Coordinates of C-alpha atoms and ligand atoms in Angstrom, one line a residue:
X1 CA -24.0 -30.4 -14.1
X2 CA -21.9 -27.6 -12.7
X3 CA -23.2 -24.1 -13.5
X4 CA -20.9 -22.7 -16.2
X5 CA -19.4 -19.2 -16.6
X6 CA -16.7 -18.0 -19.0
X7 CA -14.6 -16.7 -16.1
X8 CA -14.6 -17.4 -12.4
X9 CA -12.6 -15.1 -10.1
X10 CA -11.7 -16.3 -6.6
X11 CA -11.4 -13.3 -4.3
X12 CA -13.0 -9.8 -4.7
X13 CA -10.2 -7.5 -3.6
X14 CA -8.8 -4.7 -5.9
X15 CA -7.3 -7.5 -8.0
X16 CA -10.4 -9.7 -8.3
X17 CA -13.3 -7.3 -8.7
X18 CA -11.7 -5.1 -11.5
X19 CA -10.7 -8.4 -13.3
X20 CA -14.4 -9.5 -13.1
X21 CA -15.7 -6.1 -14.3
X22 CA -13.2 -6.0 -17.2
X23 CA -14.1 -9.5 -18.3
X24 CA -17.7 -8.6 -18.2
X25 CA -17.1 -5.4 -20.2
X26 CA -15.5 -7.6 -22.8
X27 CA -18.7 -9.7 -23.1
X28 CA -17.8 -12.6 -20.9
X29 CA -20.1 -14.3 -18.4
X30 CA -18.5 -13.9 -15.0
X31 CA -18.8 -15.0 -11.4
X32 CA -16.8 -13.9 -8.4
X33 CA -16.3 -16.0 -5.3
X34 CA -15.7 -14.2 -1.9
X35 CA -15.4 -15.8 1.5
X36 CA -15.7 -12.6 3.6
X37 CA -16.5 -9.1 2.4
X38 CA -16.6 -7.7 -1.2
X39 CA -13.6 -5.4 -1.8
X40 CA -11.0 -7.5 -0.1
X41 CA -8.3 -6.2 2.3
X42 CA -8.0 -2.9 0.4
X43 CA -11.6 -1.7 1.0
X44 CA -12.3 -3.4 4.2
X45 CA -9.0 -3.6 6.2
X46 CA -6.3 -1.9 4.2
X47 CA -6.1 1.2 2.0
X48 CA -9.4 2.8 2.7
X49 CA -10.1 2.4 6.4
X50 CA -6.5 3.4 7.2
X51 CA -6.9 6.5 5.1
X52 CA -10.0 7.3 7.1
X53 CA -8.1 7.0 10.3
X54 CA -5.3 9.1 8.9
X55 CA -7.7 11.8 7.9
X56 CA -9.1 11.9 11.5
X57 CA -5.5 12.2 12.8
X58 CA -4.8 15.0 10.3
X59 CA -7.9 16.9 11.3
X60 CA -6.8 16.6 15.0
X61 CA -3.3 17.8 14.0
X62 CA -4.9 20.8 12.3
X63 CA -7.0 21.6 15.4
X64 CA -4.0 21.3 17.7
X65 CA -2.1 23.8 15.5
X66 CA -5.1 26.0 14.7
X67 CA -3.5 28.9 16.5
X68 CA -0.7 28.9 13.9
X69 CA -3.4 29.8 11.3
X70 CA -4.9 32.5 13.5
X71 CA -7.8 30.4 14.7
X72 CA -8.7 29.9 18.3
X73 CA -10.2 26.5 19.1
X74 CA -11.6 25.7 22.6
X75 CA -10.8 22.6 24.5
X76 CA -10.6 19.6 22.2
X77 CA -9.8 15.9 22.3
X78 CA -9.9 12.9 20.0
X79 CA -12.8 10.6 20.5
X80 CA -11.1 7.3 19.7
X81 CA -14.2 5.2 19.5
X82 CA -15.8 7.7 17.1
X83 CA -12.6 7.8 15.0
X84 CA -12.7 4.0 14.7
X85 CA -16.4 4.0 14.0
X86 CA -16.0 6.5 11.2
X87 CA -13.3 4.4 9.6
X88 CA -15.4 1.2 9.8
X89 CA -18.3 3.2 8.3
X90 CA -16.2 4.3 5.3
X91 CA -15.0 0.7 4.7
X92 CA -18.6 -0.7 4.8
X93 CA -19.8 2.0 2.4
X94 CA -17.0 1.1 -0.1
X95 CA -17.8 -2.6 0.2
X96 CA -21.4 -1.9 -0.6
X97 CA -20.1 0.1 -3.6
X98 CA -18.5 -3.1 -4.9
X99 CA -21.8 -5.0 -4.5
X100 CA -23.4 -2.3 -6.6
X101 CA -20.7 -2.6 -9.3
X102 CA -21.1 -6.4 -9.5
X103 CA -24.8 -6.0 -10.0
X104 CA -24.3 -3.2 -12.6
X105 CA -21.9 -5.4 -14.6
X106 CA -24.1 -8.5 -14.3
X107 CA -21.5 -10.4 -12.4
X108 CA -22.8 -13.2 -10.1
X109 CA -21.5 -13.0 -6.6
X110 CA -21.0 -16.4 -4.9
X111 CA -20.4 -16.1 -1.2
X112 CA -18.3 -18.9 0.2
X113 CA -14.8 -20.4 0.3
X114 CA -13.4 -21.1 -3.2
X115 CA -11.0 -23.9 -4.0
X116 CA -9.7 -24.6 -7.5
X117 CA -10.3 -28.1 -8.8
X118 CA -9.5 -29.9 -12.1
X119 CA -11.4 -29.1 -15.3
X120 CA -11.3 -25.3 -14.8
X121 CA -13.7 -25.6 -11.9
X122 CA -14.1 -23.9 -8.5
X123 CA -15.6 -25.7 -5.6
X124 CA -17.3 -23.3 -3.2
X125 CA -18.1 -24.1 0.4
X126 CA -20.9 -21.9 1.8
X127 CA -21.4 -20.8 5.4
X128 CA -23.4 -24.0 6.1
X129 CA -20.7 -26.2 4.8
X130 CA -22.5 -27.0 1.5
X131 CA -20.2 -27.6 -1.4
X132 CA -21.1 -26.5 -5.0
X133 CA -19.0 -26.8 -8.1
X134 CA -18.9 -24.1 -10.8
X135 CA -17.1 -24.4 -14.1
X136 CA -15.3 -21.8 -16.2
X137 CA -15.0 -22.3 -19.9
X138 CA -12.2 -19.8 -20.4
X139 CA -10.4 -19.4 -17.2
X140 CA -10.2 -19.3 -13.4
X141 CA -8.5 -16.3 -11.8
X142 CA -7.0 -16.8 -8.4
X143 CA -7.0 -13.5 -6.5
X144 CA -6.9 -14.6 -2.9
X145 CA -4.6 -11.8 -1.6
X146 CA -2.6 -11.9 1.5
X147 CA -2.6 -11.4 5.3
X148 CA -0.3 -10.0 8.0
X149 CA 3.0 -11.8 8.2
X150 CA 3.6 -13.3 11.7
X151 CA 7.3 -13.2 12.9
X152 CA 8.4 -16.6 14.1
X153 CA 9.2 -15.4 17.7
X154 CA 6.3 -12.9 18.0
X155 CA 2.9 -14.7 18.1
X156 CA 0.0 -12.5 17.2
X157 CA -2.6 -13.0 20.0
X158 CA -5.0 -10.3 18.9
X159 CA -5.1 -8.5 22.3
X160 CA -1.5 -7.5 23.3
X161 CA 0.3 -8.4 20.1
X162 CA -1.9 -7.3 17.2
X163 CA -1.8 -7.0 13.4
X164 CA -3.4 -4.3 11.2
X165 CA -7.0 -5.5 11.4
X166 CA -7.0 -5.2 15.2
X167 CA -5.1 -1.9 15.0
X168 CA -8.0 -0.4 13.1
X169 CA -10.7 -1.8 15.4
X170 CA -9.3 -1.5 18.9
X171 CA -12.0 -0.8 21.5
X172 CA -9.7 1.6 23.6
X173 CA -6.8 3.8 22.6
X174 CA -3.6 2.4 24.1
X175 CA -1.4 4.7 26.1
X176 CA 1.7 3.2 24.5
X177 CA 2.4 1.1 21.4
X178 CA 5.5 -0.5 20.0
X179 CA 5.4 -0.9 16.2
X180 CA 7.5 -3.6 14.6
X181 CA 8.5 -2.6 11.1
X182 CA 8.6 0.9 9.5
X183 CA 7.1 0.0 6.1
X184 CA 4.0 1.9 4.9
X185 CA 1.6 0.1 7.3
X186 CA 3.9 0.6 10.3
X187 CA 4.5 4.3 9.8
X188 CA 0.9 5.0 8.9
X189 CA -0.4 3.5 12.2
X190 CA 2.5 5.1 14.1
X191 CA 1.3 8.5 12.9
X192 CA -2.4 7.8 13.6
X193 CA -1.7 6.7 17.2
X194 CA 1.0 9.2 18.0
X195 CA -1.1 12.1 16.8
X196 CA -3.9 11.0 19.1
X197 CA -1.6 10.9 22.1
X198 CA -0.4 7.3 22.3
X199 CA 3.4 7.0 23.1
X200 CA 4.8 5.3 20.0
X201 CA 8.1 3.5 19.5
X202 CA 9.1 2.1 16.1
X203 CA 11.6 -0.8 15.8
X204 CA 13.0 -1.4 12.3
X205 CA 15.3 -4.2 11.4
X206 CA 16.9 -2.4 8.4
X207 CA 19.2 0.6 8.7
X208 CA 16.6 3.2 7.6
X209 CA 12.9 4.0 8.2
X210 CA 10.6 3.3 5.1
X211 CA 13.5 1.2 3.8
X212 CA 12.3 0.9 0.2
X213 CA 12.4 4.7 -0.2
X214 CA 15.2 7.0 -1.2
X215 CA 17.6 7.6 1.7
X216 CA 16.9 11.4 1.8
X217 CA 13.2 10.6 2.2
X218 CA 13.9 8.2 5.0
X219 CA 16.0 10.8 6.8
X220 CA 13.3 13.5 6.5
X221 CA 10.6 11.2 7.8
X222 CA 12.8 10.2 10.7
X223 CA 13.3 13.9 11.5
X224 CA 9.6 14.7 11.4
X225 CA 8.6 11.6 13.4
X226 CA 11.2 12.4 16.1
X227 CA 9.8 15.9 16.2
X228 CA 6.3 14.4 16.9
X229 CA 7.8 12.5 19.8
X230 CA 8.0 9.0 18.2
X231 CA 11.0 7.0 19.3
X232 CA 12.8 5.2 16.5
X233 CA 15.2 2.3 16.6
X234 CA 16.7 1.2 13.3
X235 CA 19.2 -1.7 12.8
X236 CA 17.2 -3.2 15.6
X237 CA 15.1 -6.3 16.1
X238 CA 12.4 -7.4 18.5
X239 CA 13.7 -10.7 20.1
X240 CA 10.9 -11.5 22.5
X241 CA 7.6 -10.1 23.8
X242 CA 6.6 -11.0 27.3
X243 CA 2.8 -10.5 27.6
X244 CA 2.4 -11.9 31.1
X245 CA 2.1 -8.6 32.9
X246 CA -0.2 -5.6 32.4
X247 CA 2.2 -4.1 29.9
X248 CA 4.1 -6.0 27.3
X249 CA 7.9 -6.3 28.0
X250 CA 9.6 -6.1 24.6
X251 CA 13.2 -7.2 24.4
X252 CA 14.9 -5.4 21.5
X253 CA 18.4 -6.0 20.1
X254 CA 19.8 -2.5 19.2
X255 CA 23.2 -1.4 17.9
X256 CA 23.8 -0.1 21.5
X257 CA 23.1 -3.5 23.0
X258 CA 19.9 -5.1 24.3
X259 CA 17.1 -2.9 25.6
X260 CA 13.7 -3.6 27.1
X261 CA 10.7 -1.5 26.3
X262 CA 7.2 -1.5 27.9
X263 CA 4.2 -1.0 25.8
X264 CA 0.4 -1.6 26.2
X265 CA 0.2 -3.0 22.7
X266 CA 2.7 -4.3 20.2
X267 CA 1.7 -3.9 16.5
X268 CA 3.4 -6.4 14.3
X269 CA 3.7 -4.7 10.9
X270 CA 6.4 -6.9 9.3
X271 CA 4.8 -7.3 5.8
X272 CA 2.2 -9.6 4.3
X273 CA 2.1 -13.3 3.2
X274 CA 0.0 -14.7 0.4
X275 CA -3.2 -16.7 1.0
X276 CA -2.2 -19.9 -0.7
X277 CA -3.3 -22.6 1.8
X278 CA -6.3 -24.9 1.1
X279 CA -7.2 -23.3 -2.2
X280 CA -6.3 -26.4 -4.2
X281 CA -2.9 -25.4 -5.4
X282 CA -1.1 -28.6 -4.3
X283 CA -3.8 -30.9 -5.7
X284 CA -3.7 -29.0 -9.0
X285 CA 0.1 -28.9 -9.0
X286 CA 0.0 -25.1 -9.5
X287 CA 3.5 -23.9 -9.1
X288 CA 4.5 -21.6 -6.3
X289 CA 7.9 -20.0 -5.4
X290 CA 8.9 -18.3 -2.2
X291 CA 5.3 -18.2 -1.0
X292 CA 3.7 -16.8 -4.1
X293 CA 2.0 -18.3 -7.2
X294 CA 4.3 -18.4 -10.2
X295 CA 2.9 -16.6 -13.2
X296 CA 4.0 -15.3 -16.6
X297 CA 3.5 -11.7 -17.9
X298 CA -0.1 -12.5 -18.6
X299 CA -0.7 -14.0 -15.2
X300 CA -1.0 -17.6 -16.5
X301 CA 0.1 -20.2 -14.0
X302 CA 1.8 -23.4 -15.1
X303 CA -1.6 -25.1 -15.4
X304 CA -3.5 -24.0 -18.5
X305 CA -6.8 -22.2 -17.8
X306 CA -5.7 -21.1 -14.3
X307 CA -4.5 -17.5 -13.7
X308 CA -3.3 -15.6 -10.6
X309 CA -3.1 -11.9 -9.8
X310 CA -2.5 -9.5 -7.0
X311 CA -0.9 -10.1 -3.6
X312 CA -0.9 -13.9 -4.0
X313 CA 1.6 -13.4 -6.9
X314 CA 5.1 -11.9 -6.9
X315 CA 5.5 -8.1 -7.4
X316 CA 4.7 -5.2 -5.1
X317 CA 1.8 -5.8 -2.7
X318 CA -0.2 -2.7 -3.7
X319 CA -3.9 -2.3 -4.6
X320 CA -3.2 -0.5 -7.9
X321 CA -0.8 -3.2 -8.9
X322 CA -3.4 -5.9 -8.2
X323 CA -6.0 -3.9 -10.3
X324 CA -3.6 -3.4 -13.2
X325 CA -2.8 -7.1 -13.2
X326 CA -6.5 -8.1 -13.0
X327 CA -7.4 -5.9 -16.0
X328 CA -4.5 -7.3 -18.1
X329 CA -5.4 -10.8 -17.1
X330 CA -9.1 -10.4 -18.0
X331 CA -8.1 -8.8 -21.4
X332 CA -5.8 -11.7 -22.1
X333 CA -8.5 -14.3 -21.3
X334 CA -11.0 -12.4 -23.5
X335 CA -8.5 -12.4 -26.4
X336 CA -8.5 -8.6 -26.3
X337 CA -5.4 -6.7 -27.3
X338 CA -3.5 -5.8 -24.1
X339 CA -0.1 -4.7 -22.9
X340 CA 2.2 -6.2 -20.2
X341 CA 2.6 -4.2 -17.1
X342 CA 5.8 -2.2 -16.7
X343 CA 6.9 -3.0 -13.1
X344 CA 9.6 -0.3 -13.3
X345 CA 6.9 2.4 -13.4
X346 CA 4.8 1.6 -10.3
X347 CA 4.2 4.5 -7.9
X348 CA 4.3 3.8 -4.2
X349 CA 2.6 6.1 -1.7
X350 CA 2.6 6.2 2.1
X351 CA -0.1 8.3 3.7
X352 CA 1.6 9.3 7.0
X353 CA 2.2 13.0 7.6
X354 CA 4.3 14.2 5.8
X355 CA 3.1 12.0 3.0
X356 CA 5.6 10.0 0.8
X357 CA 5.3 9.3 -2.9
X358 CA 7.9 7.8 -5.2
X359 CA 8.4 6.1 -8.5
X360 CA 11.4 4.7 -10.4
X361 CA 15.0 4.4 -9.2
X362 CA 16.3 5.8 -5.9
X363 CA 19.5 7.9 -6.2
X364 CA 21.5 5.0 -4.7
X365 CA 20.0 2.5 -7.1
X366 CA 20.6 4.7 -10.2
X367 CA 24.3 5.0 -9.3
X368 CA 24.5 1.3 -8.6
X369 CA 23.1 0.7 -12.1
X370 CA 25.9 2.8 -13.5
X371 CA 23.8 5.8 -14.7
X372 CA 25.5 9.2 -15.0
X373 CA 22.7 11.2 -13.3
X374 CA 21.5 14.7 -12.7
X375 CA 19.8 15.1 -9.3
X376 CA 17.6 18.1 -8.3
X377 CA 15.9 18.8 -5.1
X378 CA 13.3 21.4 -4.3
X379 CA 12.5 21.9 -0.6
X380 CA 8.9 22.9 0.2
X381 CA 10.4 25.6 2.4
X382 CA 10.9 27.5 -0.9
X383 CA 7.3 26.9 -2.1
X384 CA 4.8 29.7 -1.8
X385 CA 1.9 27.3 -1.6
X386 CA 3.6 25.2 1.1
X387 CA 4.3 28.4 3.1
X388 CA 0.7 29.5 2.8
X389 CA -0.5 26.1 3.8
X390 CA 1.8 25.9 6.8
X391 CA 3.3 22.7 5.4
X392 CA 6.9 23.6 4.7
X393 CA 8.4 20.2 5.6
X394 CA 9.8 17.9 2.9
X395 CA 10.9 18.2 -0.7
X396 CA 10.7 16.8 -4.2
X397 CA 13.8 15.1 -5.5
X398 CA 14.1 14.1 -9.2
X399 CA 16.7 12.0 -10.9
X400 CA 17.4 12.2 -14.6
X401 CA 19.8 10.3 -16.8
X402 CA 22.5 12.9 -17.7
X403 CA 22.9 11.7 -21.3
X404 CA 19.4 11.6 -22.6
X405 CA 17.3 13.3 -19.9
X406 CA 15.3 10.1 -19.2
X407 CA 13.4 10.5 -16.0
X408 CA 14.8 7.7 -13.8
X409 CA 13.0 8.5 -10.6
X410 CA 11.1 10.9 -8.4
X411 CA 10.9 10.9 -4.6
X412 CA 8.6 13.2 -2.7
X413 CA 7.9 13.8 1.0
X414 CA 5.5 16.5 2.1
X415 CA 1.8 17.5 2.3
X416 CA -0.3 16.0 -0.5
X417 CA 2.6 14.6 -2.5
X418 CA 0.6 11.3 -3.0
X419 CA -1.6 13.4 -5.3
X420 CA 1.4 14.6 -7.2
X421 CA 3.2 11.5 -8.2
X422 CA 0.9 10.5 -11.1
X423 CA 2.5 13.4 -13.2
X424 CA 5.8 11.5 -13.0
X425 CA 4.2 8.1 -13.8
X426 CA 2.5 9.5 -16.9
X427 CA 5.6 11.5 -18.0
X428 CA 7.7 8.3 -17.7
X429 CA 5.1 6.3 -19.6
X430 CA 5.3 8.9 -22.4
X431 CA 9.1 8.8 -22.3
X432 CA 9.1 12.5 -21.4
X433 CA 12.6 14.0 -20.9
X434 CA 13.7 16.7 -18.4
X435 CA 13.7 19.2 -21.2
X436 CA 9.9 18.8 -21.6
X437 CA 9.3 19.1 -17.9
X438 CA 11.3 22.4 -17.9
X439 CA 9.0 23.7 -20.6
X440 CA 5.7 22.5 -19.1
X441 CA 3.9 25.1 -17.0
X442 CA 3.1 24.1 -13.5
X443 CA 0.3 26.3 -12.1
X444 CA 1.2 28.9 -9.4
X445 CA 0.9 28.6 -6.5
X446 CA 0.7 24.8 -6.2
X447 CA 2.8 22.1 -4.4
X448 CA 3.3 20.6 -7.9
X449 CA 5.5 23.5 -8.9
X450 CA 8.1 21.8 -6.8
X451 CA 8.4 19.1 -9.5
X452 CA 9.4 21.7 -12.0
X453 CA 11.6 23.4 -9.4
X454 CA 13.5 20.2 -8.7
X455 CA 14.0 19.7 -12.4
X456 CA 15.3 23.2 -12.8
X457 CA 17.7 22.5 -9.8
X458 CA 19.0 19.4 -11.5
X459 CA 20.0 21.5 -14.5
X460 CA 21.4 24.5 -12.6
X461 CA 18.4 26.6 -13.7
X462 CA 16.6 27.0 -10.4
X463 CA 14.7 30.3 -10.1
X464 CA 13.3 30.0 -6.6
X465 CA 16.3 28.5 -4.8
Ligands
LIG1 C1 -3.3 -1.8 6.6 C2 -3.0 -1.8 5.1 C3 -3.0 -0.6 4.4 C4 -2.8 -0.7 3.0 N1 -2.8 0.5 2.3 C5 -2.5 0.5 1.0 C6 -2.5 1.7 0.2 O1 -2.7 2.8 0.8 N2 -2.3 1.6 -1.1 C7 -2.1 0.4 -1.7 O2 -1.9 0.4 -3.0 N3 -2.1 -0.7 -1.1 C8 -2.3 -0.7 0.3 N4 -2.4 -1.9 1.0 C9 -2.2 -3.1 0.2 C10 -3.5 -3.6 -0.5 O3 -4.5 -3.6 0.4 C11 -3.3 -4.9 -1.2 O4 -2.1 -4.8 -2.0 C12 -4.5 -5.3 -2.0 O5 -5.6 -5.4 -1.2 C13 -4.2 -6.6 -2.7 O6 -5.4 -6.9 -3.5 P1 -5.8 -8.4 -3.8 O7 -7.0 -8.3 -4.7 O8 -4.6 -9.1 -4.4 O9 -6.1 -9.1 -2.5 P2 -7.0 -8.8 -1.2 O10 -7.4 -7.3 -1.2 O11 -6.3 -9.4 -0.1 O12 -8.4 -9.6 -1.5 C14 -8.4 -10.9 -1.5 C15 -9.8 -11.4 -1.3 O13 -9.9 -12.7 -1.5 C16 -10.7 -13.3 -0.5 N5 -10.4 -14.7 -0.4 C17 -9.2 -15.3 0.0 N6 -9.2 -16.6 -0.1 C18 -10.4 -16.9 -0.6 C19 -11.0 -18.1 -0.9 N7 -10.4 -19.3 -0.8 N8 -12.3 -18.1 -1.4 C20 -13.0 -16.9 -1.5 N9 -12.4 -15.8 -1.2 C21 -11.2 -15.7 -0.8 C22 -10.4 -12.5 0.7 O14 -11.5 -12.6 1.7 C23 -10.3 -11.1 0.1 O15 -11.6 -10.5 0.1 C24 -2.6 -1.9 2.3 C25 -2.7 -3.1 3.1 C26 -2.9 -3.0 4.4 C27 -3.0 -4.3 5.2

């Protein structure tokens, strides 16, 4: 007879492992199935190793500009191999941390390839090809995540045309790189490589860089990236990459006509696709739509007892979204009181320099939705802390509903703004109005004063502008 658990989770990313822990906290017997490394893309090949690379790039930027702070630094250079090694070390450490958490929460880790089968069961194929069935009395949670999207005309070959995994484990720093796509992944890698001396070109299909962000943020990032020497082509598409020579010859359709670029490496950063293949969905008739598993607000699929969360379901492909979904799903399975996720209050962060953080409606979207709005902007140029830190680029922009003062959106670009956005998320959750922000003291001197400053500006009460 198959070994039985209350819950079996397939996939141990930031969706799967928190779901397993929450289910265990609620008294359920839990197993988690993982085919590769505990922690999923986020810990092993996504959020964390990229942030380690970005930190190295930031340190190098500081050293290059040390003179601006009155510090003399001798000859210096980036040791690309050591930078990559540090990032891999950070990722491995985090993955071990998940192993510890599984043990601490008495969750059985089953290494192997999981496939959902009838009867709330999971069939696991281990490294030797041996198949074992496990049963779940309460539910199976599918949390198989995603992988890099491959554009139809640009085949990823892993050497000259690469995706994010290879971009964070290259053996040698390329002299030139063409990045396809200016979403978070594309612009983060562009910053890492450009700051270490690679000549970077970004090609974006849509009219603006970081296209999901407020247009003012896109403009500011474009300005800062151009200052760094990054070439940017928006409204442009990569038509073909010829990899037959030493350098890739990249044919790009631009608004000014076709152009050809040469680059040692092409990084395809055109989004992610869900891992849906060979996990039993067709056999089980679990419904999918546009490449994602269809779920309701409690992450139930159309087949009772089977749930899905994270990047393999619709919604923003972000680690904190996967985690929130996993926790709600586990609570629902355990019969614990829970609350559906508000997809209108999800922060998005991009860790390039300057950093980007946003939540809620962009100005354009708020106007399209018919809101009468009050918009305020506080440039970091006017911030004492930013001046002292030598980080005067960027701003905080806030958008309030003129009638009730509801906080519709906030858009930030500048140093450390990814650490500032949670204030807005909490305030919006508590239905805080502009009036309360104006009356909440923000410590001086901090970058976060800019949030209050922007709110003052929205109401014509700016002190420092
Ligand atoms: C380069 C990069 C940078 C990113 N940076 C950020 C960031 O800064 N902030 C942020 O919020 N998000 C970031 N993301 C997105 C984030 O990594 C994902 O949204 C998140 O990892 C999704 O979590 P998940 O649990 O749904 O899936 P995943 O993290 O993809 O985990 C799925 C797991 O399931 C396993 N699996 C798949 N199929 C099976 C199977 N059949 N059997 C057993 N195991 C299986 C996989 O091996 C994997 O471990 C980044 C992504 C990338 C690629």
